[in-house]
Amino acid sequence: MTDAPPLRLYNSLTRRLETFEPVHPGEARVYSCGPTVYNYPHIGNMRAYVFADTLGRVLRYKGYKLTHVINITDVGHLTDDADAGEDKLEKAAAQRAQSIWDIAHHYTEAFWADVKALNITEPAQWTIATDYVPRMIEFAKSIADKHCYELPSGLYFDVSTVADYGRLARASTEEGESRIDPVDGKRNAADFAIWRKTPPGETRQMEWDSPWGKGAPGWHLECSVMSEETLGFPFDIHTGGIDHREIHHPNEIAQNQAYCCTNGLEDPRNSGAKIWMHNNFLVERSGKMSKSSGEFLRLQLLIDRGYHPLAYRLMCLQAHYRSELEFSWEGLGAALTRLKRMVMGIEKLKQRVESEPAGQADMSLHQIGEAISDDLNTARALVIAESIAASKGYAGDRLKAIAECDKVLGLDLMDVTRADLRIRPKSATITEAEIEAALARRKEARAAKDFATSDAIRDELTAAGVEVMDGDPLGWDWKLGE
Ligand code: AMP
Ligand code: ZN
């Protein structure tokens, strides 16, 4: 589907909507900053990958051959995005007296399970940071003379050696600088470590020999190296959450400029990627989403409370990726109902399609093309899919058109059933087979006008947390309470 209109995307670097023009004709190369695997991802983190997946789906829909790379950060990300604190993985390993490698493995698997549950397309490649350390040392060596200086704690990048440092960042300088802890001897507040030396007398679980002594790479260096190695500079699009716009990505861009040996950001080679895209945050009512405070909003918690993970995907798609999105259980419930209604519409169309002659296709597809080409307007694409389900016309054509929409939405609309979408809390004490059997007995009792038995069965079900829903408009006979 290469039809007009052209794809327009918001580039955080130029702060404009730009028409996508691939570096390599017909191709789209995308790099997404991956998770730091010291803990489970929260659903805010997963919003970043639903967004990256939507971008990938749109690029494919528009006919580009997509190469998508997502990294796994298993070393180097400090407890503060700037140069303060400890390595998140070293810290977790010390607290839990476990090997870093085991921790990284466990949380990488957990992340991949969420990726699958949210119907996020597997990227062409997952790059694991620790696999690229020798390449990182080579990269650092190639820029060290001109752009770096050594301190007892590591090799630091001097941000005054590149033009346009920090163009990407939006926070005011003052705000930005106050977030950066001073390190003795730094030439500029924003300078950052590209190699962190193991302090004398200490041994880290993860450390490598380098020209600057034993140590570990800086987090920013990792993404520069993995993106260059897998996609080549310049590649098309680099994505990440909006927090990365302030420190991580400006630092990546500075390194990329240094590596490409020419200065200034006018030449796209120098920034590494032509377009830098950032999803806004999923927030809780109380403010920032965090892995430590209160109830930890993991996808598994949503599933344990009985919600299908695709309801969360739909919740993300309802908002534009550049808007903040507030999570609430009511909002998730509303997204689930919306998904159920769409699926019910599709189930009805599937029943009708057998008996109807074929019609002429091309239903509203230009509208879908228009919506997604407008900086990924998924909220509009959802409405279009719904209106196709509700419109007049041949059932077969409408199903085909909805399947086209779902290539972009990724809601598994053609296969997911209403039964899959039932609320199924982990805490339920009654099985579905038991509920169905009780309801069958109740139906018999009602047919025999034995209302005492029918009421008694209903009371038993209520006591087990089952709400009996006679005459429900979505055709549900029962619902399990949370
Ligand atoms: P991390 O594991 O902290 O490196 O984060 C993984 C991805 O999630 C990054 O792209 C972050 O920018 C993004 N991210 C972190 N918190 C949120 C949030 N609350 N909402 C959306 N994206 C987030
Ligand atoms: Zn990154």
Coordinates of C-alpha atoms and ligand atoms in Angstrom, one line a residue:
M1 CA 0.0 0.0 0.0
T2 CA 2.3 2.8 -1.2
D3 CA -0.6 5.2 -2.0
A4 CA -0.6 8.9 -1.2
P5 CA -0.8 10.7 1.1
P6 CA 2.9 10.8 2.0
L7 CA 3.8 9.8 5.5
R8 CA 4.4 12.8 7.8
L9 CA 6.1 12.3 11.1
Y10 CA 7.1 14.7 13.9
N11 CA 10.8 15.0 14.2
S12 CA 11.9 16.1 17.7
L13 CA 15.2 17.3 16.3
T14 CA 13.7 19.9 13.9
R15 CA 10.5 20.3 16.0
R16 CA 8.5 19.9 12.8
L17 CA 6.3 17.5 11.0
E18 CA 8.4 16.1 8.2
T19 CA 7.6 14.0 5.1
F20 CA 9.3 10.7 5.5
E21 CA 12.0 10.2 2.9
P22 CA 13.9 7.0 3.4
V23 CA 17.7 7.1 3.3
H24 CA 17.6 3.9 1.3
P25 CA 14.8 3.9 -1.3
G26 CA 12.0 1.6 -0.4
E27 CA 13.4 0.8 3.0
A28 CA 12.8 2.0 6.6
R29 CA 15.5 1.4 9.2
V30 CA 14.3 2.1 12.8
Y31 CA 16.2 1.8 16.1
S32 CA 14.3 1.9 19.4
C33 CA 15.9 2.2 22.8
G34 CA 15.1 -0.9 24.7
P35 CA 14.5 -1.6 28.4
T36 CA 17.0 -1.8 31.2
V37 CA 16.5 -5.3 32.4
Y38 CA 17.0 -4.9 36.2
N39 CA 13.3 -5.2 37.0
Y40 CA 10.0 -5.9 35.3
P41 CA 8.9 -3.3 32.8
H42 CA 5.9 -1.3 33.9
I43 CA 3.0 -0.6 31.5
G44 CA 4.4 2.9 30.8
N45 CA 7.6 1.3 29.4
M46 CA 5.4 -0.9 27.3
R47 CA 3.6 2.2 25.9
A48 CA 7.0 3.0 24.3
Y49 CA 7.0 -0.3 22.5
V50 CA 3.4 -0.2 21.4
F51 CA 4.3 3.2 19.9
A52 CA 7.4 1.8 18.2
D53 CA 5.4 -1.1 16.9
T54 CA 2.7 1.2 15.5
L55 CA 5.4 3.1 13.7
G56 CA 6.8 -0.1 12.3
R57 CA 3.3 -1.3 11.2
V58 CA 2.6 2.0 9.5
L59 CA 5.9 1.9 7.6
R60 CA 5.2 -1.6 6.4
Y61 CA 1.6 -0.6 5.5
K62 CA 3.0 2.2 3.4
G63 CA 5.1 -0.4 1.6
Y64 CA 8.5 0.1 3.1
K65 CA 10.8 -2.8 3.8
L66 CA 11.2 -2.4 7.6
T67 CA 14.3 -3.2 9.6
H68 CA 13.6 -2.6 13.2
V69 CA 16.2 -3.0 16.0
I70 CA 15.5 -2.9 19.7
N71 CA 18.2 -3.2 22.2
I72 CA 18.3 -4.8 25.6
T73 CA 20.3 -2.8 28.1
D74 CA 22.0 -5.3 30.4
V75 CA 24.8 -3.0 31.5
G76 CA 25.6 0.6 31.9
H77 CA 22.3 2.4 32.8
L78 CA 22.9 4.2 36.0
T79 CA 20.3 5.0 38.6
D80 CA 20.3 8.5 37.3
D81 CA 20.2 9.2 33.6
A82 CA 23.2 11.5 33.9
D83 CA 26.4 10.3 35.5
A84 CA 25.3 9.8 39.0
G85 CA 24.5 6.7 41.0
E86 CA 25.2 3.1 40.5
D87 CA 24.6 0.7 37.6
K88 CA 21.0 -0.4 37.9
L89 CA 21.9 -4.0 37.2
E90 CA 24.9 -4.1 39.6
K91 CA 22.7 -2.6 42.3
A92 CA 19.8 -5.1 41.8
A93 CA 22.3 -8.0 41.8
A94 CA 23.9 -6.8 45.0
Q95 CA 20.6 -6.2 46.8
R96 CA 19.3 -9.7 45.8
A97 CA 22.7 -11.5 46.0
Q98 CA 22.1 -12.8 42.5
S99 CA 24.2 -12.9 39.4
I100 CA 23.7 -10.0 37.1
W101 CA 23.5 -12.4 34.2
D102 CA 20.6 -14.3 35.8
I103 CA 18.8 -11.0 36.6
A104 CA 19.2 -9.8 33.1
H105 CA 18.0 -13.1 31.6
H106 CA 14.9 -13.2 33.9
Y107 CA 13.7 -9.7 33.1
T108 CA 14.5 -9.9 29.4
E109 CA 12.3 -13.0 29.2
A110 CA 9.6 -11.1 31.2
F111 CA 9.8 -8.1 28.8
W112 CA 9.5 -10.5 25.8
A113 CA 6.4 -12.1 27.4
D114 CA 4.8 -8.6 27.6
V115 CA 5.8 -7.9 24.0
K116 CA 4.1 -11.0 22.9
A117 CA 1.0 -10.4 25.0
L118 CA 0.6 -6.9 23.5
N119 CA 0.9 -8.3 19.9
I120 CA 4.0 -6.2 19.4
T121 CA 5.8 -7.4 16.2
E122 CA 9.2 -9.0 16.9
P123 CA 11.9 -6.7 15.6
A124 CA 14.3 -7.9 13.0
Q125 CA 16.9 -7.9 15.7
W126 CA 17.2 -7.6 19.5
T127 CA 20.7 -6.3 20.3
I128 CA 22.0 -7.2 23.7
A129 CA 24.4 -4.5 25.0
T130 CA 26.9 -6.9 26.5
D131 CA 27.4 -8.5 23.1
Y132 CA 28.7 -5.3 21.7
V133 CA 31.3 -4.2 24.3
P134 CA 34.3 -4.8 22.0
R135 CA 32.7 -2.6 19.3
M136 CA 31.9 0.0 22.0
I137 CA 35.6 0.1 22.9
E138 CA 36.6 0.6 19.2
F139 CA 34.0 3.4 18.8
A140 CA 35.3 5.1 22.0
K141 CA 38.9 4.8 20.8
S142 CA 38.0 6.4 17.5
I143 CA 36.6 9.5 19.2
A144 CA 38.7 9.6 22.4
D145 CA 41.6 11.9 21.1
K146 CA 39.5 14.7 19.8
H147 CA 36.4 14.6 22.0
C148 CA 37.2 12.9 25.3
Y149 CA 39.3 13.3 28.4
E150 CA 40.2 10.9 31.2
L151 CA 39.3 11.3 34.9
P152 CA 40.0 8.9 37.7
S153 CA 36.4 7.6 37.4
G154 CA 36.3 7.2 33.6
L155 CA 36.6 8.5 30.1
Y156 CA 34.4 11.6 29.6
F157 CA 32.9 13.1 26.5
D158 CA 33.5 16.9 26.3
V159 CA 30.2 18.2 24.9
S160 CA 31.9 21.5 23.9
T161 CA 33.8 19.7 21.1
V162 CA 30.6 19.2 19.0
A163 CA 28.4 21.9 17.5
D164 CA 24.8 22.1 18.4
Y165 CA 25.1 20.0 21.6
G166 CA 21.7 19.5 23.2
R167 CA 19.6 20.8 20.3
L168 CA 17.2 18.0 20.8
A169 CA 16.6 18.7 24.5
R170 CA 13.6 20.8 25.5
A171 CA 14.2 21.3 29.2
S172 CA 15.7 24.7 30.0
T173 CA 19.4 24.6 30.5
E174 CA 19.1 25.4 34.2
E175 CA 16.6 22.6 34.7
G176 CA 18.7 20.2 32.6
E177 CA 21.9 21.0 34.4
S178 CA 20.4 20.7 37.9
R179 CA 19.7 17.1 37.1
I180 CA 23.3 16.4 36.5
D181 CA 25.4 15.6 39.5
P182 CA 28.8 17.2 39.5
V183 CA 31.8 14.9 39.0
D184 CA 35.2 16.3 40.1
G185 CA 37.1 17.5 37.1
K186 CA 34.3 17.6 34.6
R187 CA 34.9 20.4 32.1
N188 CA 31.3 21.0 31.4
A189 CA 28.3 20.1 33.6
A190 CA 26.7 18.1 30.7
D191 CA 29.9 16.0 30.0
F192 CA 29.2 12.4 30.4
A193 CA 31.1 9.1 30.9
I194 CA 31.5 6.9 27.9
W195 CA 33.6 4.5 29.9
R196 CA 33.2 4.0 33.6
K197 CA 36.3 2.7 35.4
T198 CA 35.9 0.1 38.1
P199 CA 37.1 2.0 41.3
P200 CA 40.4 0.7 42.6
G201 CA 40.0 -2.2 45.0
E202 CA 36.6 -3.1 43.7
T203 CA 35.4 -5.8 41.3
R204 CA 32.3 -5.5 39.3
Q205 CA 30.3 -8.5 38.2
M206 CA 30.4 -7.1 34.7
E207 CA 33.7 -5.5 33.6
W208 CA 35.9 -5.5 30.6
D209 CA 39.5 -4.5 29.9
S210 CA 39.9 -1.3 27.9
P211 CA 42.6 1.3 27.1
W212 CA 41.2 3.3 30.1
G213 CA 41.4 0.4 32.5
K214 CA 38.9 -2.2 33.6
G215 CA 35.4 -1.0 33.6
A216 CA 32.1 -0.9 31.8
P217 CA 30.6 1.2 28.9
G218 CA 28.4 4.2 29.4
W219 CA 24.8 3.7 28.6
H220 CA 24.7 6.4 25.9
L221 CA 27.7 4.8 24.1
E222 CA 25.7 1.5 23.8
C223 CA 22.9 2.9 21.7
S224 CA 25.3 4.8 19.4
V225 CA 27.3 1.7 18.7
M226 CA 24.4 -0.8 18.4
S227 CA 22.4 1.5 16.0
E228 CA 25.5 2.2 13.9
E229 CA 26.5 -1.4 13.8
T230 CA 23.1 -2.8 12.8
L231 CA 21.6 0.0 10.7
G232 CA 24.5 2.2 9.6
F233 CA 24.6 6.0 9.9
P234 CA 22.5 7.7 8.8
F235 CA 19.5 5.5 9.4
D236 CA 15.9 6.7 9.2
I237 CA 14.2 6.9 12.7
H238 CA 15.3 6.6 16.3
T239 CA 12.6 6.2 18.9
G240 CA 12.4 6.3 22.7
G241 CA 10.3 7.7 25.5
I242 CA 10.2 11.5 26.0
D243 CA 12.6 11.3 29.0
H244 CA 15.3 10.3 26.5
R245 CA 14.9 13.5 24.6
E246 CA 16.7 15.4 27.4
I247 CA 19.9 13.5 28.2
H248 CA 20.3 10.1 26.6
H249 CA 19.5 11.0 23.0
P250 CA 21.4 14.4 23.0
N251 CA 24.4 12.4 24.3
E252 CA 24.0 9.7 21.6
I253 CA 23.8 12.5 19.0
A254 CA 27.0 14.1 20.3
Q255 CA 28.8 10.8 20.1
N256 CA 27.4 10.1 16.6
Q257 CA 28.6 13.5 15.4
A258 CA 32.1 12.9 16.9
Y259 CA 32.2 9.5 15.2
C260 CA 31.1 10.8 11.8
C261 CA 34.0 13.3 12.0
T262 CA 32.1 16.2 10.6
N263 CA 30.4 18.9 12.7
G264 CA 27.0 20.5 12.9
L265 CA 23.7 18.8 12.5
E266 CA 22.8 20.0 9.0
D267 CA 24.2 16.8 7.6
P268 CA 21.9 14.0 8.8
R269 CA 24.8 11.6 9.0
N270 CA 26.0 13.5 12.0
S271 CA 23.0 12.9 14.2
G272 CA 23.0 9.2 13.3
A273 CA 19.3 9.1 12.6
K274 CA 17.4 11.6 10.4
I275 CA 14.2 11.5 12.5
W276 CA 14.1 11.3 16.3
M277 CA 10.6 10.4 17.6
H278 CA 9.5 10.3 21.3
N279 CA 6.4 8.9 22.9
N280 CA 4.9 10.9 25.7
F281 CA 4.5 9.3 29.2
L282 CA 1.8 7.1 30.6
V283 CA 1.2 8.7 34.0
E284 CA -0.6 7.8 37.1
R285 CA -3.0 10.2 38.8
S286 CA -0.4 10.8 41.4
G287 CA 2.2 11.8 38.8
K288 CA 5.0 9.8 37.4
M289 CA 4.8 6.1 36.9
S290 CA 7.4 4.3 38.9
K291 CA 8.7 0.8 39.5
S292 CA 9.0 1.3 43.2
S293 CA 6.1 3.3 44.5
G294 CA 2.7 1.8 45.4
E295 CA 1.1 -0.8 43.3
F296 CA 3.6 -1.7 40.6
L297 CA 1.7 -1.5 37.3
R298 CA 3.0 -4.4 35.4
L299 CA 1.1 -5.9 32.5
Q300 CA 0.8 -9.1 34.6
L301 CA -1.1 -7.1 37.2
L302 CA -3.7 -6.1 34.6
I303 CA -3.9 -9.7 33.4
D304 CA -4.3 -11.0 37.0
R305 CA -7.2 -8.6 37.6
G306 CA -8.8 -10.2 34.6
Y307 CA -8.1 -7.7 31.8
H308 CA -7.1 -8.9 28.3
P309 CA -3.7 -7.3 27.5
L310 CA -5.0 -6.0 24.2
A311 CA -7.4 -3.8 26.1
Y312 CA -4.3 -2.0 27.3
R313 CA -3.0 -1.8 23.7
L314 CA -6.3 -0.2 22.6
M315 CA -6.0 2.2 25.5
C316 CA -2.6 3.3 24.2
L317 CA -4.0 3.7 20.6
Q318 CA -6.8 5.9 21.8
A319 CA -4.3 8.6 22.7
H320 CA -1.9 10.2 20.3
Y321 CA 1.6 9.0 21.0
R322 CA 2.8 12.6 21.7
S323 CA 0.1 13.2 24.3
E324 CA 0.4 12.3 27.9
L325 CA -1.9 9.4 28.8
E326 CA -3.3 8.9 32.3
F327 CA -3.8 5.3 33.4
S328 CA -6.9 4.4 35.4
W329 CA -8.7 1.2 35.9
E330 CA -11.9 2.8 34.7
G331 CA -10.1 3.9 31.5
L332 CA -8.9 0.3 31.0
G333 CA -12.4 -1.0 31.6
A334 CA -13.7 1.4 29.0
A335 CA -11.0 0.3 26.5
L336 CA -12.0 -3.3 27.1
T337 CA -15.7 -2.6 26.4
R338 CA -14.7 -0.8 23.2
L339 CA -12.7 -3.7 22.1
K340 CA -15.5 -6.1 22.9
R341 CA -17.9 -4.0 20.8
M342 CA -15.6 -4.1 17.9
V343 CA -15.1 -7.8 18.2
M344 CA -18.9 -8.4 18.5
G345 CA -19.4 -6.4 15.3
I346 CA -16.8 -8.5 13.5
E347 CA -18.3 -11.8 14.8
K348 CA -21.7 -10.7 13.3
L349 CA -20.0 -9.9 10.0
K350 CA -18.4 -13.3 10.0
Q351 CA -21.8 -15.0 10.4
R352 CA -23.2 -13.0 7.6
V353 CA -20.4 -13.3 5.1
E354 CA -21.3 -16.9 4.2
S355 CA -24.6 -16.0 2.8
E356 CA -23.8 -12.9 0.9
P357 CA -22.4 -12.4 -2.6
A358 CA -19.0 -10.6 -3.0
G359 CA -19.1 -6.9 -3.5
Q360 CA -16.6 -4.3 -4.6
A361 CA -13.7 -3.8 -2.1
D362 CA -11.8 -0.6 -1.4
M363 CA -13.9 0.4 1.7
S364 CA -12.6 3.5 3.4
L365 CA -9.0 2.4 3.0
H366 CA -8.0 5.8 1.8
Q367 CA -9.3 7.2 5.1
I368 CA -7.1 4.8 7.1
G369 CA -4.1 5.7 4.9
E370 CA -4.8 9.4 5.6
A371 CA -5.1 8.9 9.4
I372 CA -2.0 7.0 9.9
S373 CA 0.0 9.2 7.5
D374 CA -0.8 12.1 9.7
D375 CA 1.9 11.4 12.3
L376 CA 0.3 8.1 13.3
N377 CA -3.2 9.2 14.1
T378 CA -4.3 5.9 15.7
A379 CA -7.2 7.4 17.5
R380 CA -8.7 8.3 14.2
A381 CA -7.8 4.9 12.7
L382 CA -9.8 3.2 15.5
V383 CA -12.9 5.3 14.7
I384 CA -12.5 4.4 11.0
A385 CA -12.3 0.7 11.9
E386 CA -15.4 1.0 14.0
S387 CA -17.3 2.9 11.4
I388 CA -16.5 0.2 8.8
A389 CA -17.9 -2.4 11.1
A390 CA -21.1 -0.4 11.5
S391 CA -21.5 0.7 7.9
K392 CA -23.7 -0.6 5.2
G393 CA -22.2 -2.8 2.5
Y394 CA -21.1 -6.4 1.9
A395 CA -20.0 -8.2 5.0
G396 CA -17.0 -9.7 3.2
D397 CA -15.7 -6.3 2.0
R398 CA -16.1 -4.8 5.4
L399 CA -14.2 -7.7 7.0
K400 CA -11.4 -7.2 4.5
A401 CA -11.3 -3.5 5.2
I402 CA -11.2 -4.1 9.0
A403 CA -8.4 -6.6 8.5
E404 CA -6.5 -3.9 6.6
C405 CA -7.0 -1.5 9.5
D406 CA -5.8 -4.1 11.9
K407 CA -2.5 -4.4 10.1
V408 CA -1.8 -1.0 11.7
L409 CA -3.8 -1.3 14.9
G410 CA -2.4 -4.7 15.8
L411 CA -5.5 -5.6 17.9
D412 CA -5.8 -9.1 16.5
L413 CA -9.3 -8.1 15.6
M414 CA -9.9 -11.0 13.1
D415 CA -9.0 -13.7 15.6
V416 CA -9.7 -12.5 19.1
T417 CA -13.2 -13.6 20.4
R418 CA -15.6 -12.2 22.9
A419 CA -14.9 -15.2 25.0
D420 CA -11.2 -14.3 25.1
L421 CA -12.1 -10.9 26.3
R422 CA -14.0 -12.0 29.3
I423 CA -12.8 -10.5 32.6
R424 CA -11.0 -13.3 34.3
P425 CA -9.5 -12.3 37.6
K426 CA -6.8 -14.7 38.9
S427 CA -8.6 -14.6 42.3
A428 CA -11.7 -16.3 40.9
T429 CA -12.8 -19.3 42.9
I430 CA -15.1 -20.8 40.3
T431 CA -14.2 -22.2 36.9
E432 CA -15.9 -21.2 33.6
A433 CA -17.1 -24.8 33.1
E434 CA -18.8 -24.6 36.6
I435 CA -20.4 -21.3 35.7
E436 CA -21.7 -22.6 32.3
A437 CA -23.1 -25.8 34.0
A438 CA -24.9 -23.7 36.7
L439 CA -26.4 -21.4 34.0
A440 CA -27.6 -24.5 32.0
R441 CA -29.3 -25.8 35.2
R442 CA -30.8 -22.4 35.7
K443 CA -32.1 -22.3 32.2
E444 CA -33.8 -25.7 32.6
A445 CA -35.3 -24.6 35.9
R446 CA -36.7 -21.4 34.3
A447 CA -38.1 -23.4 31.4
A448 CA -39.9 -25.6 33.9
K449 CA -41.1 -22.4 35.7
D450 CA -39.2 -23.6 38.8
F451 CA -38.3 -20.1 39.9
A452 CA -37.2 -21.1 43.4
T453 CA -34.4 -23.3 42.0
S454 CA -33.5 -20.7 39.4
D455 CA -33.2 -18.0 42.1
A456 CA -31.2 -20.3 44.3
I457 CA -28.7 -21.0 41.5
R458 CA -28.4 -17.3 40.8
D459 CA -27.7 -16.6 44.5
E460 CA -25.0 -19.3 44.5
L461 CA -23.3 -17.7 41.5
T462 CA -23.5 -14.3 43.1
A463 CA -21.8 -15.7 46.2
A464 CA -19.0 -17.0 44.0
G465 CA -18.5 -13.6 42.5
V466 CA -20.4 -14.2 39.3
E467 CA -22.8 -11.5 38.0
V468 CA -25.6 -13.1 35.9
M469 CA -26.3 -10.7 33.0
D470 CA -29.7 -11.6 31.4
G471 CA -30.3 -9.6 28.2
D472 CA -26.9 -8.0 28.1
P473 CA -26.5 -6.0 24.9
L474 CA -23.1 -7.5 24.1
G475 CA -24.5 -10.9 24.5
W476 CA -22.6 -11.8 27.6
D477 CA -24.5 -14.2 30.0
W478 CA -22.2 -13.6 32.9
K479 CA -19.3 -11.7 34.3
L480 CA -16.8 -12.4 37.0
G481 CA -16.3 -9.5 39.4
E482 CA -12.8 -8.4 40.4
Ligands
AMP1 P1 13.9 2.0 30.6 O1 13.7 0.5 30.9 O2 13.8 2.8 31.9 O3 15.2 2.3 29.9 O4 12.7 2.5 29.7 C1 12.3 1.8 28.6 C2 11.5 2.7 27.7 O5 10.3 3.2 28.3 C3 12.2 4.0 27.3 O6 12.0 4.3 25.9 C4 11.6 5.1 28.2 O7 11.7 6.3 27.7 C5 10.2 4.6 28.2 N1 9.4 5.0 29.4 C6 9.8 5.1 30.7 N2 8.7 5.4 31.5 C7 7.7 5.6 30.7 C8 6.3 6.0 30.9 N3 5.8 6.3 32.1 N4 5.5 6.1 29.8 C9 6.0 5.9 28.6 N5 7.2 5.5 28.3 C10 8.1 5.4 29.3
ZN2 ZN 19.2 4.1 24.0

